[in-house]
Coordinates of C-alpha atoms in Angstrom, one line a residue:
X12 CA 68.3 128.1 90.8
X13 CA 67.3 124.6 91.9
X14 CA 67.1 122.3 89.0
X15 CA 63.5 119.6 88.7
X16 CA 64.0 116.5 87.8
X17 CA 60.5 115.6 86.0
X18 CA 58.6 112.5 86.1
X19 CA 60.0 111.0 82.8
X20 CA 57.3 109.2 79.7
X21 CA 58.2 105.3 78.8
X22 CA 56.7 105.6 75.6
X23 CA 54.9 108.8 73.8
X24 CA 51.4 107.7 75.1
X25 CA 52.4 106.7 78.7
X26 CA 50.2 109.5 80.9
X27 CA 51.2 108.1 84.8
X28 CA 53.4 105.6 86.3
X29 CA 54.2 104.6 89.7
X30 CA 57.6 105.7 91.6
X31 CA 58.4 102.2 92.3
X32 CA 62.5 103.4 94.8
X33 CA 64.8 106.2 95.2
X34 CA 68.2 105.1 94.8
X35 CA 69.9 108.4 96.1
X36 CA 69.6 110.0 99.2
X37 CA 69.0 113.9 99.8
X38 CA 72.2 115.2 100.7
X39 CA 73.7 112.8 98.4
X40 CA 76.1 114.2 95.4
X41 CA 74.9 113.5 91.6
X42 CA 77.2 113.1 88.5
X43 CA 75.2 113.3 85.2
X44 CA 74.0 109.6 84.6
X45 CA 73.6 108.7 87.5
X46 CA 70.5 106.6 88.3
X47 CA 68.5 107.9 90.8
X48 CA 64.9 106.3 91.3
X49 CA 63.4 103.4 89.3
X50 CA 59.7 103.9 87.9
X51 CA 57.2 101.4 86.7
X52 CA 54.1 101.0 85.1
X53 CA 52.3 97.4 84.8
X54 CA 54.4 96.8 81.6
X55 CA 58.0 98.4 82.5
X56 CA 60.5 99.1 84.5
X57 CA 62.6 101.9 83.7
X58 CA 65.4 103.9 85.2
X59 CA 65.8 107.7 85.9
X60 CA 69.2 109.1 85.3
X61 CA 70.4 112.7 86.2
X62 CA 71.2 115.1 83.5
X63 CA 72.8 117.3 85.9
X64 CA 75.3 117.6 88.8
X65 CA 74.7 118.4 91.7
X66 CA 73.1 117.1 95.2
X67 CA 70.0 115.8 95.5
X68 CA 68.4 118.7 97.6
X69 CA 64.9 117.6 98.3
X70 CA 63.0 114.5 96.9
X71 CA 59.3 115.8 96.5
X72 CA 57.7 112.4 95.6
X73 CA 58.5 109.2 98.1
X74 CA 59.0 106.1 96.7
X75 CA 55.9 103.6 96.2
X76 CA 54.0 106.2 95.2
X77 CA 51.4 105.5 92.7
X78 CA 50.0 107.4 89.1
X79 CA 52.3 110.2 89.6
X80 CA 51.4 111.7 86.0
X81 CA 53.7 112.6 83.2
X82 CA 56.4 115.6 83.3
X83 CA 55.5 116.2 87.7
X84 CA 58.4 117.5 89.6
X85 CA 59.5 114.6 91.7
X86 CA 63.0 115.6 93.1
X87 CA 65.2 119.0 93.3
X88 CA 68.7 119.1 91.9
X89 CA 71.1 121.7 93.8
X90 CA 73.8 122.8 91.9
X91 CA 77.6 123.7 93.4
X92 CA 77.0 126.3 95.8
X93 CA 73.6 126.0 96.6
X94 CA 72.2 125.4 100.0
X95 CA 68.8 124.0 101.3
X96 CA 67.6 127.8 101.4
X97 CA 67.7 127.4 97.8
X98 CA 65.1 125.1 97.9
X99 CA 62.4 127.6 97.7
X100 CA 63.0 128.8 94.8
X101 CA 62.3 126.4 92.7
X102 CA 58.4 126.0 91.8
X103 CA 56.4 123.6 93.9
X104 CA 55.1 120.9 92.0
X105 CA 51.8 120.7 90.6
X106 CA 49.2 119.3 92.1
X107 CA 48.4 115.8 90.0
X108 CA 44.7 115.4 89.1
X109 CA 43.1 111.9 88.0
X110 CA 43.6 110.9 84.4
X111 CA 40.8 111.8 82.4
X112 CA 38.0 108.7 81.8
X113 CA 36.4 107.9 78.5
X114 CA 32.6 106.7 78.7
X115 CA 31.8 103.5 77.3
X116 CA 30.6 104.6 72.9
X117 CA 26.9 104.3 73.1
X118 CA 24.6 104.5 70.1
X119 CA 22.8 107.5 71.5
X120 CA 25.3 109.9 71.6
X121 CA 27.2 110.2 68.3
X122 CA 30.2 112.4 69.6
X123 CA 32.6 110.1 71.9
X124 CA 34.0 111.5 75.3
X125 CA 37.0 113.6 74.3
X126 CA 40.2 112.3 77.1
X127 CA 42.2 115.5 77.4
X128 CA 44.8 115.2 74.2
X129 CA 48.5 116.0 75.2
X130 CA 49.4 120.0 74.6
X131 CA 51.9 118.8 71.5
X132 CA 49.7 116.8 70.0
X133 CA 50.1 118.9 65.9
X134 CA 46.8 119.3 63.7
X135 CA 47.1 116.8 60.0
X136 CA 46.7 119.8 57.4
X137 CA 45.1 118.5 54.7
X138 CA 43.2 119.5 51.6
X139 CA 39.4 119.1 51.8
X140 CA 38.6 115.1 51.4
X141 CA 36.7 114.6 48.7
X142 CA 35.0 111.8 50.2
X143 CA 33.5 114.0 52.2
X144 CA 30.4 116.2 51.0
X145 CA 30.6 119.7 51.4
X146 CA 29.4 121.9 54.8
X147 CA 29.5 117.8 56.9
X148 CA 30.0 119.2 60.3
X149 CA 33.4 117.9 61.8
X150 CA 34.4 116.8 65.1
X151 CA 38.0 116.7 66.6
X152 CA 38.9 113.5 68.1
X153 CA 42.2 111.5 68.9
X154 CA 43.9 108.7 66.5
X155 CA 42.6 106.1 69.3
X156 CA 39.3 107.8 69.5
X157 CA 38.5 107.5 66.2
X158 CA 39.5 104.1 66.0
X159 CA 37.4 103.7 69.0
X160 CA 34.4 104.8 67.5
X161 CA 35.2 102.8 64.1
X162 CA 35.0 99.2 65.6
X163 CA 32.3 100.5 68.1
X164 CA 30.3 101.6 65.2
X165 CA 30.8 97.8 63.1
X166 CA 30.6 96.2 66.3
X167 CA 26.5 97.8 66.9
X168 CA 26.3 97.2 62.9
X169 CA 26.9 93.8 62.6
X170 CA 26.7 91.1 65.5
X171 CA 29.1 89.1 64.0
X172 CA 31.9 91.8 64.4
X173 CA 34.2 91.0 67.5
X174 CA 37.5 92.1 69.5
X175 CA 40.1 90.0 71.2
X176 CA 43.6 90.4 72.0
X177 CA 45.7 90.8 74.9
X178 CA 44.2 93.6 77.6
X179 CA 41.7 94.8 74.9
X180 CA 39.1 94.3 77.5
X181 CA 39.6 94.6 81.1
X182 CA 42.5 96.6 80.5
X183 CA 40.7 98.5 77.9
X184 CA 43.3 98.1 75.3
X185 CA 47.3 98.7 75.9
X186 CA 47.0 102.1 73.8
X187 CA 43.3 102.6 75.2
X188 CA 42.1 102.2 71.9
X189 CA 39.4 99.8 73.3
X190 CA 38.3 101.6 76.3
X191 CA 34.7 101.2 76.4
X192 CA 34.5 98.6 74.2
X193 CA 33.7 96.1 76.8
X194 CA 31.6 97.8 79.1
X195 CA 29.0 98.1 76.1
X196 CA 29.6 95.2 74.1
X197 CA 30.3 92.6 76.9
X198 CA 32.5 89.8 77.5
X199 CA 31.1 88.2 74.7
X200 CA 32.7 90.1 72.2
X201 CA 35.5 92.3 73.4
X202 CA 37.8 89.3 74.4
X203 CA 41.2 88.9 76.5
X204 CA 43.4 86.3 75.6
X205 CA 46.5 84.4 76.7
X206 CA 49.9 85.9 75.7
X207 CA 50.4 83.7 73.0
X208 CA 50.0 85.8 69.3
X209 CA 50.6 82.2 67.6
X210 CA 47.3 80.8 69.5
X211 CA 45.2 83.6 69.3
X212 CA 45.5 84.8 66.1
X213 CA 44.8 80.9 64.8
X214 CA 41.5 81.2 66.8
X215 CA 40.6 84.5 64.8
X216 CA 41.4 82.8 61.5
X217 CA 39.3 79.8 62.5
X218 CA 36.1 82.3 63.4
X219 CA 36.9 84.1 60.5
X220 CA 36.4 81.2 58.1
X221 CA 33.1 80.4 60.2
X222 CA 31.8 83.5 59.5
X223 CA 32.5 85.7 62.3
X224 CA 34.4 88.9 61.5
X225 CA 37.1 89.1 64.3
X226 CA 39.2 92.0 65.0
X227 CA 42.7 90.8 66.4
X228 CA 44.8 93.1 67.7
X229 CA 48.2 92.8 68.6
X230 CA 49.9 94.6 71.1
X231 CA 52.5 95.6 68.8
X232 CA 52.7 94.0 65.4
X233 CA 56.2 92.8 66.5
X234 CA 54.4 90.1 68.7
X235 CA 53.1 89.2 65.2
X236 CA 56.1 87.8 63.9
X237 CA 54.9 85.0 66.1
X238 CA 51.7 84.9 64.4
X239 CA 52.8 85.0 61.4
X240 CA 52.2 81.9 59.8
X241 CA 48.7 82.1 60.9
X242 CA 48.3 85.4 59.0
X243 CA 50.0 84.1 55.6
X244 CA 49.7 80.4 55.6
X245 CA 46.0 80.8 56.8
X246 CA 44.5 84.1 56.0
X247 CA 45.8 84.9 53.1
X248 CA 46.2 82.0 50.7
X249 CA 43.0 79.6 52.0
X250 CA 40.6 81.9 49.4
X251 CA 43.2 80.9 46.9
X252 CA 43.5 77.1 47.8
X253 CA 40.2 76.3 48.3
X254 CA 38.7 77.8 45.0
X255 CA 36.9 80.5 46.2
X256 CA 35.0 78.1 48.3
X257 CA 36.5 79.2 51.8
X258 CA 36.7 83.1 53.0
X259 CA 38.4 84.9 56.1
X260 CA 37.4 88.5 56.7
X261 CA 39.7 89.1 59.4
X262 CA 41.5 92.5 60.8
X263 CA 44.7 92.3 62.3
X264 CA 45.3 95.8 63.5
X265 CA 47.8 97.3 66.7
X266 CA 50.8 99.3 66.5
X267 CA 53.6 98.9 63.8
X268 CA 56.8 100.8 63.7
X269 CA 59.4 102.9 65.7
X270 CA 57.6 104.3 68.8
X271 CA 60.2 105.6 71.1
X272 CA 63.4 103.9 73.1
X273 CA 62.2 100.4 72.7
X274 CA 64.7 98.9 71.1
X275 CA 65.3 96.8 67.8
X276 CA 62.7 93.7 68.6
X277 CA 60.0 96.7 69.7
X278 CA 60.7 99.4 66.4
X279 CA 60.5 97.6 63.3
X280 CA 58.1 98.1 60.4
X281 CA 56.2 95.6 58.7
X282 CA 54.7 98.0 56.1
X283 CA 56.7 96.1 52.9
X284 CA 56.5 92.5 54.9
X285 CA 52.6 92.0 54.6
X286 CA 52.5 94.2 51.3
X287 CA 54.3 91.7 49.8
X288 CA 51.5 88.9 50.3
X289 CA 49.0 88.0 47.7
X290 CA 45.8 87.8 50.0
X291 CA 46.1 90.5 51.8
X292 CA 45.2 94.2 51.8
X293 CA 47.5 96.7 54.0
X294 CA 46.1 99.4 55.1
X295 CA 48.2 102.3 57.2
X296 CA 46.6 105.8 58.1
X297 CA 48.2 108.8 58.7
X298 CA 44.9 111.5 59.7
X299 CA 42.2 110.4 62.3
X300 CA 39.9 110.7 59.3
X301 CA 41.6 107.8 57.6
X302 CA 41.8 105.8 60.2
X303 CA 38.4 106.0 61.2
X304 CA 36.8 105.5 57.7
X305 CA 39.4 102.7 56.9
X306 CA 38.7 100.6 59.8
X307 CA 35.1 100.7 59.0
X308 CA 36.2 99.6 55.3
X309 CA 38.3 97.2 56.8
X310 CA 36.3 95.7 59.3
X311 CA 33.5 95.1 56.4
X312 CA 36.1 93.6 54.0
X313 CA 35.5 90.1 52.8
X314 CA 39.5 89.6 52.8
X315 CA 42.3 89.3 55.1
X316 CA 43.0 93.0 56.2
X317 CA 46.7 94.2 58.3
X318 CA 45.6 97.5 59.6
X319 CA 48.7 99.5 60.7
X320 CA 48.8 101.9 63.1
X321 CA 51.3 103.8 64.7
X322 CA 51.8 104.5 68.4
X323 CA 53.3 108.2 68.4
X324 CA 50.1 109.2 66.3
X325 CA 47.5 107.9 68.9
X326 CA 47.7 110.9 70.7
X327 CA 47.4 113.3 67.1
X328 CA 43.9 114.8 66.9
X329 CA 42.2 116.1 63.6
X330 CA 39.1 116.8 61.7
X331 CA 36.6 113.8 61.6
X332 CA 33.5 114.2 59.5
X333 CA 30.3 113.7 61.6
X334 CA 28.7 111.6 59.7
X335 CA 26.3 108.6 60.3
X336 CA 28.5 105.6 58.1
X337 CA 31.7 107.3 56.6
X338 CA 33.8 104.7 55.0
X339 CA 37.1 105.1 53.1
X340 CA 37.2 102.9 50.5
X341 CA 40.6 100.9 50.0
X342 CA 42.8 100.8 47.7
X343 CA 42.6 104.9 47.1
X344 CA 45.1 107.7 47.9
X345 CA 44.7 111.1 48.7
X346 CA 47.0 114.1 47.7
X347 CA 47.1 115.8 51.0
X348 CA 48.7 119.1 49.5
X349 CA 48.9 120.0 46.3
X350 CA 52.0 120.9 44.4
X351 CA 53.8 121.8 40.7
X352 CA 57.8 120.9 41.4
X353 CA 58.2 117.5 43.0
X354 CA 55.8 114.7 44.1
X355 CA 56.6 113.3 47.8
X356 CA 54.9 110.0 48.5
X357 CA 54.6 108.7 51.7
X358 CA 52.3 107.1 54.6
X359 CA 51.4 106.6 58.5
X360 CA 54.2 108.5 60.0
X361 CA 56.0 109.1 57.4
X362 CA 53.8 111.8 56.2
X363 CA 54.8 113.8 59.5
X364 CA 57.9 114.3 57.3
X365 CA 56.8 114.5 54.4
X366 CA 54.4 117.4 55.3
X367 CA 57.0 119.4 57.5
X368 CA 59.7 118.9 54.7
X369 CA 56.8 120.1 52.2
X370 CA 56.5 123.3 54.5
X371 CA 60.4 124.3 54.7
X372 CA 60.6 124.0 50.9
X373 CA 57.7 126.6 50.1
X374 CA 59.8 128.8 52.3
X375 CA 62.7 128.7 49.2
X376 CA 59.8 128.4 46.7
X377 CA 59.8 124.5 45.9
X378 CA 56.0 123.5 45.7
X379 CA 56.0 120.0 46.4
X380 CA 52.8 118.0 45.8
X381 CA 52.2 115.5 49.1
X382 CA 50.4 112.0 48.4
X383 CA 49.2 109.8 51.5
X384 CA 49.1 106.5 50.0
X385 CA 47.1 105.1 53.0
X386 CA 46.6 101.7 51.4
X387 CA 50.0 99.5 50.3
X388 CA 48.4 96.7 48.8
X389 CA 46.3 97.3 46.7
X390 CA 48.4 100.3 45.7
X391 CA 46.6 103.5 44.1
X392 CA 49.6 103.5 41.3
X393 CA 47.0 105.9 39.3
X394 CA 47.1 108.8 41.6
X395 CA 50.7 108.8 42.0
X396 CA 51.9 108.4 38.1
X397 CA 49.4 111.2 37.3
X398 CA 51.2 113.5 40.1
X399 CA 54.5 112.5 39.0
X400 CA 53.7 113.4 35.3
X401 CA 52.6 116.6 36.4
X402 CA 56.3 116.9 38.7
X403 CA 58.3 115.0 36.8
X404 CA 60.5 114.1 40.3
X405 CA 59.2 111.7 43.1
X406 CA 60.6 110.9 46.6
X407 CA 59.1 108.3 48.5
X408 CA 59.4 108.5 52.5
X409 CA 59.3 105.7 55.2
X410 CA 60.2 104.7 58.4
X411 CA 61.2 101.1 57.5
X412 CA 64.4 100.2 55.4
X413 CA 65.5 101.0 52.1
X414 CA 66.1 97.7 50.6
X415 CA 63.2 95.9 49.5
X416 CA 61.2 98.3 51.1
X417 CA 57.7 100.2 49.7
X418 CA 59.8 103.2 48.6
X419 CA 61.4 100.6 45.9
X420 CA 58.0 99.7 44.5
X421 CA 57.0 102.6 44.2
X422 CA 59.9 104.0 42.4
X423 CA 59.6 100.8 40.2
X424 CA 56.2 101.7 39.4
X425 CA 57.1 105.1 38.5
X426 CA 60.1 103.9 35.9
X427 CA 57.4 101.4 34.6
X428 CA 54.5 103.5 34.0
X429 CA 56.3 107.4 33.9
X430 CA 60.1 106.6 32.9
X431 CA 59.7 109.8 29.9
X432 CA 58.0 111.7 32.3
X433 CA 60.9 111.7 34.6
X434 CA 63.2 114.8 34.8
X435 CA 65.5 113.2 37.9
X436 CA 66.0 110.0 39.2
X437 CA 63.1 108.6 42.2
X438 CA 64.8 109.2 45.2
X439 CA 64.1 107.4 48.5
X440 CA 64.0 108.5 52.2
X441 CA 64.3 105.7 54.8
X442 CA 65.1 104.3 57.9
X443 CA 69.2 103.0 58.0
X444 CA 70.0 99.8 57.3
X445 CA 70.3 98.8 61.4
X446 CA 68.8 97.8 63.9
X447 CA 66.8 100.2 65.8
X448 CA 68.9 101.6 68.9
X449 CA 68.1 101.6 72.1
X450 CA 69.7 105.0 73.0
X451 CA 67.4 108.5 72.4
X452 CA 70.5 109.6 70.1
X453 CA 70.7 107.0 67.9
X454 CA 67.5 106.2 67.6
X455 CA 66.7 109.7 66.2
X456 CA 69.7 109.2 64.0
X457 CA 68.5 106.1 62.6
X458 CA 65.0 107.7 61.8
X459 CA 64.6 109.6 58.8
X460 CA 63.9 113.3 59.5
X461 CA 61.9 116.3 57.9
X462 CA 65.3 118.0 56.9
X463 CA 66.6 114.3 55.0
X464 CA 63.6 114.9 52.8
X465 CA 64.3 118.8 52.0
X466 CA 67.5 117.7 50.9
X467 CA 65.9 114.7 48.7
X468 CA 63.4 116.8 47.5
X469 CA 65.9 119.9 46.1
X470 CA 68.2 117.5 44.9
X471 CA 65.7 116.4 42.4
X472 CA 65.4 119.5 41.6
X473 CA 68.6 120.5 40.9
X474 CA 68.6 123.4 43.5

């Protein structure tokens, strides 16, 4: 049967892009790797290659065609021996319909538009908040919805609360994590700015020590290695050096981490950078519950705040209480899944992980007690000593690297604070010590993964 070559993603939240050339022919043959069309969206270029030999039997989509959406059929493969007769047996491609539209927030209607969430997108299982009174009705909304409604919410709150970043307004945020934003709050306060982190994230200090409340995003926290000077230098220590005389409630928020096939300057995480600084509170959600409340805590925060998000859990929907004000307040874990034989600490994405790894070991009858951390700095070292005395074995789960890394405070806290408690040594999970690679293989590879944990996990155990 003919094979499809889809429309291909550049990144896990990328819904259309625009078939920019075809660099086959029909009739042409195709090796595997070959590159045979170019697409592009307003941010990349990227190349399609064939996974499969054969001849390019009928290209469905021309070239310069524009919003062709996510995972259409765009070309037909034939493989050796088939003809153009083949050609109708392959499915006809599906007819593209307009990517859905979110409203602008408004005050009147407390539930925000729901954009249609990708099919994949898993459910956070987590044991009932208890934050949250009993019988609240819940809503299900997107990551990026619920930080939506979380700066919408502060932004009608407080006049002083503001947005600005690159594309947070016309564009309506590179992750759509803004859309709306503008329409309802005007230019005012939901501000484009120049491509320059270093310049932009100075002016958000400056307002911050005015008075204002800004909310900086960055388009990925990468860009804020140029910034960072700004953030430390400025944010955090002015409290500090002025004697208490001089604030800066300030978020800095935007993606941080791996995403997917961008590369080492594009993947890194800064989860043990900033929680390293005195000044600063890191926050990094995992549920859209969390991420909702904690923004609201953040944005309210008298103090410097890095808000880390992750771009492959935009798209993740979950439970989010309906509730007129619900703030998380910083600085406090939550044990996600309760659990007798081994703690497993972790945060953001990690906790994808850490709960899948927690669900293959109940299988061979390890109960393994799963703590979101949610906030790095300050730490909740409480709720995790308390778990690990009840354990007595810990592994700690992150994306970023090993040495120096949040795993390795934690485990210091642990030999600090439960060292007779212990029946096994802490044992971390990380990212390798490299760069991130560009290629889908190696990235994968250089991740940690749900099974790394399992084997963690029982060999603290002894099983």
């Amino acid at each position: 049967m003919p094979i499809q070559v889809l429309m291909p993603a550049l990144s896990p939240t990328m819904e259309k892009g625009n078939l920019a050339k075809w660099l086959k022919k029909e009739g042409e043959p195709i090796k595997s790797g070959d590159v045979i069309a170019e697409i592009e969206t307003d941010k990349a270029t990227m190349e399609v290659e064939a996974t499969d030999e054969g001849t390019l039997g009928k290209i469905l989509i021309p070239e310069g065609t524009a919003d062709v959406a996510v995972n259409t059929p765009i070309a037909t493969i034939l493989a050796d021996g088939e003809s153009a007769a083949d050609l109708a047996k392959a499915p006809a491609p599906a007819k593209q319909e307009k990517a859905a539209e979110s409203a602008p927030p408004t005050a009147a209607k407390a539930e925000a538009p729901q954009p249609k969430a990708a099919p994949a997108a898993p459910q956070a299982v987590a044991e009932p908040d208890p934050e949250v009174p009993a019988g609240t009705e819940m809503v299900t909304q997107t990551i990026r919805e619920a930080l939506r409604d979380a700066m919408a919410e502060e932004m009608r709150r407080d006049a002083d609360v503001f947005v600005m970043g690159e594309e947070v307004a016309e564009y309506q945020g590179a992750y759509k994590v803004t859309q709306g934003l503008l329409q309802e709050f005007g230019a005012r306060r939901v501000i484009d700015t120049p491509i320059t982190e270093h310049g932009f994230a100075g002016v958000g200090v400056g307002a911050a020590m005015t008075g204002l409340k800004p909310i900086v995003e960055f388009m990925t926290f990468n860009f804020a290695m140029q910034a960072i000077d700004q953030i430390i230098n400025s944010a955090a220590k002015t409290l500090y050096m002025s004697g208490g005389q001089m604030g800066c409630s300030i978020v800095f928020r935007g993606p941080n981490g791996a995403a997917a096939r961008v590369a080492a300057q594009h993947s890194q995480d800064y989860s043990a950078w900033y929680s390293h600084i005195p000044g600063l509170k890191v926050v990094a959600p995992y549920s859209a519950a969390d991420a909702k409340g904690l923004l609201k805590a953040a944005i309210r925060d008298p103090n410097p705040v890095i808000f880390l998000e992750n771009e492959v859990l935009y798209g993740h929907t979950g439970q989010v209480p309906k509730l007129d004000d619900f703030v998380i307040p910083i600085g406090k874990a939550r044990i996600v899944r309760s659990g007798s034989h081994v703690t497993i600490i972790s945060w953001s994405n990690g906790m994808t992980y850490a709960l899948k790894a927690a669900d293959e070991l109940a299988k061979d009858g390890i109960e393994a007690e799963v703590i979101d951390l949610r906030t790095l700095r300050p730490m909740d070292t409480e709720t995790i000593i308390n778990s690990v005395k009840k354990t007595g074995r810990a592994v700690t789960v992150e994306e970023g690297w090993a040495q120096s890394g949040v795993g390795a405070e934690i485990a210091a806290r642990i030999m600090e604070n439960a060292f007779d408690y212990l029946d096994a040594p802490v044992t971390r999970v990380s990212g390798k010590d490299v760069p991130m690679p560009y290629a889908a293989n190696l990235e994968k590879l250089a991740l940690p993964s749900a099974a790394e944990v399992v084997e963690a996990a029982k060999a603290v155990c002894y099983r």
